[in-house]
Coordinates of C-alpha atoms and ligand atoms in Angstrom, one line a residue:
A861 CA -27.6 16.6 -12.5
L862 CA -29.3 15.3 -9.3
M863 CA -30.1 11.9 -10.9
L864 CA -26.5 11.6 -12.2
A865 CA -25.2 12.3 -8.7
Q866 CA -27.7 10.0 -7.0
K867 CA -26.3 7.2 -9.2
E868 CA -22.7 8.3 -8.3
L869 CA -21.8 8.4 -12.0
G870 CA -19.2 11.1 -11.2
D871 CA -18.9 14.6 -10.0
V872 CA -21.2 17.0 -11.8
T873 CA -20.6 20.6 -12.9
L874 CA -23.6 22.7 -14.0
V875 CA -22.7 25.4 -16.5
D876 CA -25.0 28.3 -17.4
I877 CA -24.7 31.8 -18.8
P878 CA -22.9 34.4 -16.6
A879 CA -26.1 36.2 -15.8
L880 CA -27.3 33.0 -14.1
C881 CA -24.0 32.1 -12.4
N882 CA -25.3 32.6 -8.8
P883 CA -28.7 30.8 -9.4
T884 CA -26.7 27.9 -11.0
K885 CA -24.4 27.8 -7.9
G886 CA -27.5 27.8 -5.7
K887 CA -29.1 25.0 -7.6
A888 CA -25.9 22.9 -7.4
L889 CA -25.5 23.6 -3.7
D890 CA -29.1 22.7 -3.0
M891 CA -28.7 19.4 -4.8
L892 CA -25.4 18.7 -3.0
E893 CA -27.1 19.2 0.4
A894 CA -29.4 16.3 -0.5
S895 CA -26.4 14.0 -0.6
P896 CA -26.1 13.3 3.2
V897 CA -29.8 12.4 3.4
Q898 CA -29.8 10.3 0.3
K899 CA -26.3 8.9 0.9
F900 CA -24.6 9.6 -2.4
D901 CA -21.0 10.7 -2.7
A902 CA -20.7 12.9 -5.7
N903 CA -19.8 16.6 -5.8
I904 CA -22.2 19.0 -7.6
S905 CA -21.0 22.5 -8.4
G906 CA -22.3 25.4 -10.4
T907 CA -20.4 27.9 -12.6
S908 CA -20.5 30.1 -15.7
D909 CA -16.8 29.5 -16.4
Y910 CA -16.1 26.8 -18.9
K911 CA -12.6 26.3 -17.4
D912 CA -14.4 24.4 -14.6
I913 CA -15.3 21.6 -17.0
E914 CA -11.6 20.9 -17.8
G915 CA -11.1 17.1 -17.8
A916 CA -14.8 16.2 -18.0
E917 CA -15.3 12.7 -19.3
L918 CA -18.9 13.3 -20.3
V919 CA -20.7 16.5 -21.3
I920 CA -24.5 16.8 -21.5
I921 CA -25.7 19.8 -23.5
T922 CA -29.2 21.0 -22.7
A923 CA -28.5 24.7 -23.3
G924 CA -31.1 26.5 -25.3
M925 CA -34.7 27.7 -25.5
A926 CA -37.6 25.3 -24.9
R927 CA -40.7 25.7 -27.1
K928 CA -44.0 27.2 -25.9
P929 CA -47.5 25.9 -26.7
G930 CA -48.2 26.3 -30.4
M931 CA -44.6 26.1 -31.5
T932 CA -42.8 23.2 -33.1
R933 CA -39.3 22.1 -32.1
D934 CA -38.0 23.3 -35.5
D935 CA -39.1 26.9 -34.6
L936 CA -36.2 26.9 -32.1
V937 CA -33.6 26.2 -34.7
S938 CA -31.9 29.5 -35.4
T939 CA -31.8 30.6 -31.7
N940 CA -30.6 27.2 -30.5
A941 CA -28.1 26.6 -33.3
K942 CA -26.2 29.8 -32.2
I943 CA -26.3 28.6 -28.6
M944 CA -25.2 25.1 -29.6
K945 CA -22.2 26.5 -31.6
D946 CA -21.1 28.6 -28.6
V947 CA -21.4 25.8 -26.1
S948 CA -19.8 23.3 -28.5
E949 CA -16.8 25.5 -29.1
N950 CA -16.2 25.8 -25.3
V951 CA -16.6 22.0 -24.8
A952 CA -14.1 21.4 -27.6
R953 CA -11.7 23.8 -26.0
Y954 CA -12.0 22.7 -22.3
A955 CA -13.0 19.0 -22.6
P956 CA -11.5 17.9 -25.8
D957 CA -11.6 14.2 -24.9
S958 CA -15.1 14.1 -23.7
Y959 CA -18.2 12.2 -24.9
I960 CA -21.1 14.5 -25.6
L961 CA -24.8 13.8 -25.2
V962 CA -27.0 16.5 -26.8
L963 CA -30.6 17.2 -25.7
S964 CA -31.3 20.8 -27.0
N965 CA -34.0 21.0 -29.7
P966 CA -34.5 20.5 -32.5
V967 CA -32.2 17.7 -31.3
D968 CA -31.3 15.9 -34.5
A969 CA -30.1 19.2 -36.1
M970 CA -28.5 20.4 -32.8
T971 CA -26.5 17.1 -32.5
Y972 CA -25.3 17.8 -36.1
V973 CA -24.2 21.3 -35.2
C974 CA -22.3 20.0 -32.2
F975 CA -20.6 17.3 -34.3
K976 CA -19.5 19.8 -37.0
T977 CA -18.5 22.5 -34.4
T978 CA -16.4 20.3 -32.1
G979 CA -14.9 18.2 -34.9
F980 CA -15.1 15.3 -32.5
P981 CA -15.4 11.8 -34.0
K982 CA -18.9 10.6 -34.6
N983 CA -18.8 8.0 -31.7
R984 CA -18.3 10.9 -29.2
V985 CA -21.3 13.1 -30.3
I986 CA -24.6 11.5 -29.6
G987 CA -28.2 12.9 -29.3
Q988 CA -31.0 11.9 -27.0
S989 CA -34.5 11.3 -28.3
G990 CA -35.3 7.6 -28.7
V991 CA -34.9 6.6 -25.1
L992 CA -37.5 9.3 -24.1
D993 CA -39.8 8.5 -27.1
T994 CA -39.7 4.8 -26.3
A995 CA -40.3 5.5 -22.6
R996 CA -43.4 7.4 -23.5
F997 CA -44.6 4.6 -25.8
N998 CA -43.9 2.0 -23.0
T999 CA -45.8 4.2 -20.5
F1000 CA -48.9 4.3 -22.7
V1001 CA -48.8 0.6 -23.5
A1002 CA -48.4 -0.4 -19.8
E1003 CA -51.3 1.9 -18.9
E1004 CA -53.5 0.4 -21.6
L1005 CA -52.7 -3.2 -20.7
N1006 CA -52.6 -2.5 -17.0
V1007 CA -49.2 -4.3 -16.7
S1008 CA -45.9 -3.3 -15.3
V1009 CA -43.8 -0.8 -17.3
E1010 CA -40.9 -3.1 -16.6
D1011 CA -42.3 -5.7 -19.0
V1012 CA -42.9 -3.4 -22.0
S1013 CA -40.2 -2.9 -24.6
G1014 CA -41.1 -0.6 -27.4
F1015 CA -38.9 0.6 -30.2
V1016 CA -38.9 4.1 -31.7
L1017 CA -36.8 5.1 -34.7
G1018 CA -36.3 8.3 -36.6
G1019 CA -36.1 12.0 -35.9
H1020 CA -37.5 13.6 -32.7
G1021 CA -40.5 15.1 -34.4
D1022 CA -44.2 14.3 -35.0
D1023 CA -43.3 11.9 -37.7
M1024 CA -40.9 9.7 -35.6
V1025 CA -41.4 6.0 -36.2
P1026 CA -42.6 3.8 -33.4
L1027 CA -41.9 0.3 -34.7
V1028 CA -44.8 -1.8 -33.5
R1029 CA -43.4 -5.0 -35.1
Y1030 CA -40.4 -4.8 -32.8
S1031 CA -42.5 -3.9 -29.7
Y1032 CA -43.3 -6.5 -27.0
A1033 CA -44.9 -6.9 -23.6
G1034 CA -43.5 -9.8 -21.6
G1035 CA -41.9 -11.1 -24.8
I1036 CA -45.3 -11.2 -26.5
P1037 CA -45.6 -9.1 -29.7
L1038 CA -47.8 -6.1 -29.1
D1039 CA -50.2 -6.9 -31.9
K1040 CA -51.2 -10.1 -30.1
L1041 CA -52.2 -8.1 -27.0
L1042 CA -53.9 -5.0 -28.3
P1043 CA -56.3 -4.3 -31.2
A1044 CA -54.9 -2.2 -34.1
E1045 CA -56.9 0.9 -33.2
K1046 CA -55.5 1.0 -29.7
I1047 CA -52.0 0.6 -31.0
D1048 CA -52.5 3.3 -33.6
A1049 CA -53.7 5.7 -30.8
I1050 CA -50.6 4.9 -28.7
V1051 CA -48.4 5.5 -31.7
E1052 CA -50.1 8.9 -32.3
R1053 CA -49.9 9.9 -28.7
T1054 CA -46.2 8.9 -28.6
R1055 CA -45.4 11.1 -31.7
K1056 CA -47.1 14.1 -30.0
G1057 CA -45.8 13.2 -26.5
G1058 CA -43.5 16.2 -26.1
G1059 CA -46.3 18.6 -27.3
E1060 CA -48.7 17.0 -24.8
I1061 CA -46.5 18.0 -21.9
V1062 CA -45.7 21.5 -23.4
N1063 CA -49.5 22.2 -23.6
L1064 CA -50.1 20.9 -20.1
L1065 CA -47.3 22.9 -18.5
G1066 CA -48.0 26.1 -20.4
K1067 CA -44.4 27.2 -19.8
G1068 CA -41.3 25.1 -20.5
S1069 CA -41.2 21.4 -21.6
A1070 CA -40.7 17.9 -20.2
Y1071 CA -38.1 17.6 -17.6
Y1072 CA -38.0 14.4 -15.5
A1073 CA -38.4 11.8 -18.3
P1074 CA -35.8 13.6 -20.5
A1075 CA -33.4 13.7 -17.5
A1076 CA -34.0 10.0 -16.8
S1077 CA -33.3 9.2 -20.5
L1078 CA -30.0 11.1 -20.5
V1079 CA -28.9 9.4 -17.3
E1080 CA -29.6 6.0 -18.8
M1081 CA -27.4 6.9 -21.8
A1082 CA -24.7 8.5 -19.6
E1083 CA -24.6 5.3 -17.4
A1084 CA -24.2 3.1 -20.4
I1085 CA -21.1 5.1 -21.4
M1086 CA -19.6 5.7 -18.0
K1087 CA -20.0 2.0 -17.0
D1088 CA -19.2 0.6 -20.4
K1089 CA -22.4 -1.3 -20.3
K1090 CA -22.8 -1.9 -24.1
R1091 CA -26.6 -1.1 -23.8
I1092 CA -28.7 -1.3 -26.9
L1093 CA -30.4 2.1 -26.8
P1094 CA -32.1 4.2 -29.5
S1095 CA -29.7 7.1 -30.0
I1096 CA -29.3 10.0 -32.4
A1097 CA -26.3 8.8 -34.5
Y1098 CA -24.3 10.2 -37.4
L1099 CA -25.3 8.2 -40.4
D1100 CA -22.7 7.5 -43.1
G1101 CA -24.7 5.3 -45.3
E1102 CA -26.5 3.3 -42.6
Y1103 CA -30.3 2.9 -43.4
G1104 CA -29.4 4.5 -46.8
Y1105 CA -28.8 8.0 -45.4
E1106 CA -25.6 10.2 -45.6
D1107 CA -24.4 13.1 -43.5
I1108 CA -27.3 13.3 -41.2
Y1109 CA -28.0 12.7 -37.5
L1110 CA -31.1 10.5 -36.9
G1111 CA -32.5 8.2 -34.2
V1112 CA -31.4 4.6 -34.7
P1113 CA -30.7 1.6 -32.5
A1114 CA -27.1 1.7 -31.3
I1115 CA -24.7 0.1 -28.8
L1116 CA -23.6 2.6 -26.2
G1117 CA -20.5 1.7 -24.1
G1118 CA -17.2 3.0 -22.9
D1119 CA -16.3 4.3 -26.4
G1120 CA -19.6 6.2 -26.8
L1121 CA -21.7 5.1 -29.7
E1122 CA -19.8 2.0 -30.5
S1123 CA -22.0 0.7 -33.4
I1124 CA -25.3 1.1 -35.2
I1125 CA -27.7 -1.8 -35.5
E1126 CA -29.3 -1.9 -39.0
L1127 CA -32.7 -3.6 -38.7
P1128 CA -34.5 -5.0 -41.7
L1129 CA -37.4 -2.7 -42.3
S1130 CA -40.6 -3.4 -44.3
S1131 CA -41.4 -1.0 -47.1
D1132 CA -44.0 0.8 -45.0
E1133 CA -41.5 1.2 -42.2
K1134 CA -38.8 2.4 -44.5
Q1135 CA -41.2 4.9 -46.0
A1136 CA -42.1 6.2 -42.6
L1137 CA -38.4 6.5 -41.7
D1138 CA -37.7 8.3 -45.0
K1139 CA -40.5 10.8 -44.1
S1140 CA -38.9 11.4 -40.7
A1141 CA -35.4 11.7 -42.2
N1142 CA -36.7 14.2 -44.8
S1143 CA -38.1 16.4 -42.0
V1144 CA -34.7 16.4 -40.3
K1145 CA -33.0 17.1 -43.7
K1146 CA -35.2 20.1 -44.3
V1147 CA -33.8 21.8 -41.1
L1148 CA -30.2 21.1 -41.8
P1149 CA -29.6 23.8 -44.4
L1150 CA -30.7 26.3 -41.7
V1151 CA -27.8 25.3 -39.5
K1152 CA -25.0 24.8 -42.1
D1153 CA -23.9 28.5 -42.1
I1154 CA -24.2 29.2 -38.4
Ligands
LIG2060 N1 -34.3 15.9 -27.0 C1 -35.2 15.8 -26.1 O1 -35.8 14.7 -25.9 C2 -35.6 17.0 -25.3 C3 -35.1 18.2 -25.6 N2 -35.4 19.3 -24.8 C4 -34.8 20.6 -25.1 O2 -33.7 20.8 -24.2 C5 -33.5 22.2 -24.2 C6 -33.5 22.7 -22.7 O3 -34.7 22.5 -22.1 P1 -35.0 23.0 -20.6 O4 -33.8 22.6 -19.7 O5 -36.3 22.6 -20.2 O6 -34.9 24.6 -20.8 P2 -34.6 25.7 -19.7 O7 -35.1 27.0 -20.3 O8 -35.1 25.3 -18.4 O9 -33.0 25.7 -19.7 C7 -32.2 26.1 -20.7 C8 -31.0 26.7 -20.2 O10 -30.1 27.0 -21.2 C9 -29.3 28.1 -20.8 N3 -28.6 28.8 -21.9 C10 -29.1 29.6 -22.8 N4 -28.1 30.0 -23.6 C11 -27.0 29.5 -23.2 C12 -25.6 29.5 -23.6 N5 -25.2 30.3 -24.7 N6 -24.7 28.8 -22.9 C13 -25.1 28.1 -21.9 N7 -26.3 28.0 -21.4 C14 -27.3 28.7 -22.1 C15 -30.4 29.0 -20.2 O11 -29.9 30.1 -19.4 C16 -31.2 28.0 -19.4 O12 -30.8 27.9 -18.1 C17 -34.6 22.9 -25.0 O13 -34.2 23.2 -26.3 C18 -35.7 21.8 -25.1 O14 -36.5 21.9 -26.2 C19 -36.2 19.2 -23.6 C20 -36.7 18.0 -23.3 C21 -36.5 16.8 -24.1
LIG2061 O1 -41.4 18.6 -26.8 C1 -40.5 19.4 -26.5 O2 -40.4 20.6 -26.9 C2 -39.5 18.9 -25.6 C3 -39.1 17.5 -26.1 O3 -38.4 17.4 -27.1 C4 -39.9 16.4 -25.6 O4 -40.4 16.5 -24.4 O5 -40.0 15.4 -26.3

């Protein structure tokens, strides 16, 4: 919320459960009081009444439990699917024209729940994972090469789980393909660390999960939509035959602009890459039956 306001992308309303109404108002007020110092003009308010989101153009859903060390994201599925359904119903009722970004885990399945519950068109329900996974990949590459993160552009496809697919063939530093700059074993180690990147933070924190980098990732997607930037960003999109998958939400490269997820980019994949993507898609598919009757 603070990052959105700092960028003056709009006024921000934080919504949490009634038991946390006052702490939510307190958080919002604290952030708002940073605005005269940091010189941003955006209102930030807190509430537990969904009526207060009436007319919202963009809704970011992060409601739900975070995992603890030793858990997988999929362990959160039944608890978070119920929360996602409740939140999505309220968003559909009070902000029926909004674009939605979903973060709650397991995010591929939660984005599917949000899509089915709201009944919104697929371009208006989008999940976040790839921007974060790519940011982690880029961080590790920049560290290994001792170069600026600004010059590294990785590419991560697939579900937000340990078998996500960092695409080395489409990853560059300063326009130079990564395999010309790093030996295979270093690249493999970076791929593996990226896949487990969320878990690395969960284990270090002991309580809760990553926070700043997921927030920055959501803000990048929000900005693309609010400013109609037509960014090419990895996004969790509803697939209707693209990449050979049907009726599933999965991370793929997409164009984000004023009309949400405006199109999906279908990349040619090698057979190894497609196999890795199939494995990741199958992991997401395994979870979907658990959310279909929520
Ligand atoms: N997709 C991604 O890349 C990432 C996903 N996540 C996921 O995002 C979710 C949120 O993470 P955090 O913000 O760290 O957790 P948190 O525990 O700090 O916040 C979750 C909030 O959801 C609220 N909530 C629970 N039930 C609700 C309901 N029915 N309606 C409205 N609000 C409700 C809670 O009161 C709490 O304030 C988790 O599921 C986490 O795994 C976190 C980081 C990255
Ligand atoms: O790992 C988690 O539980 C939170 C998350 O999705 C991430 O940080 O990638």
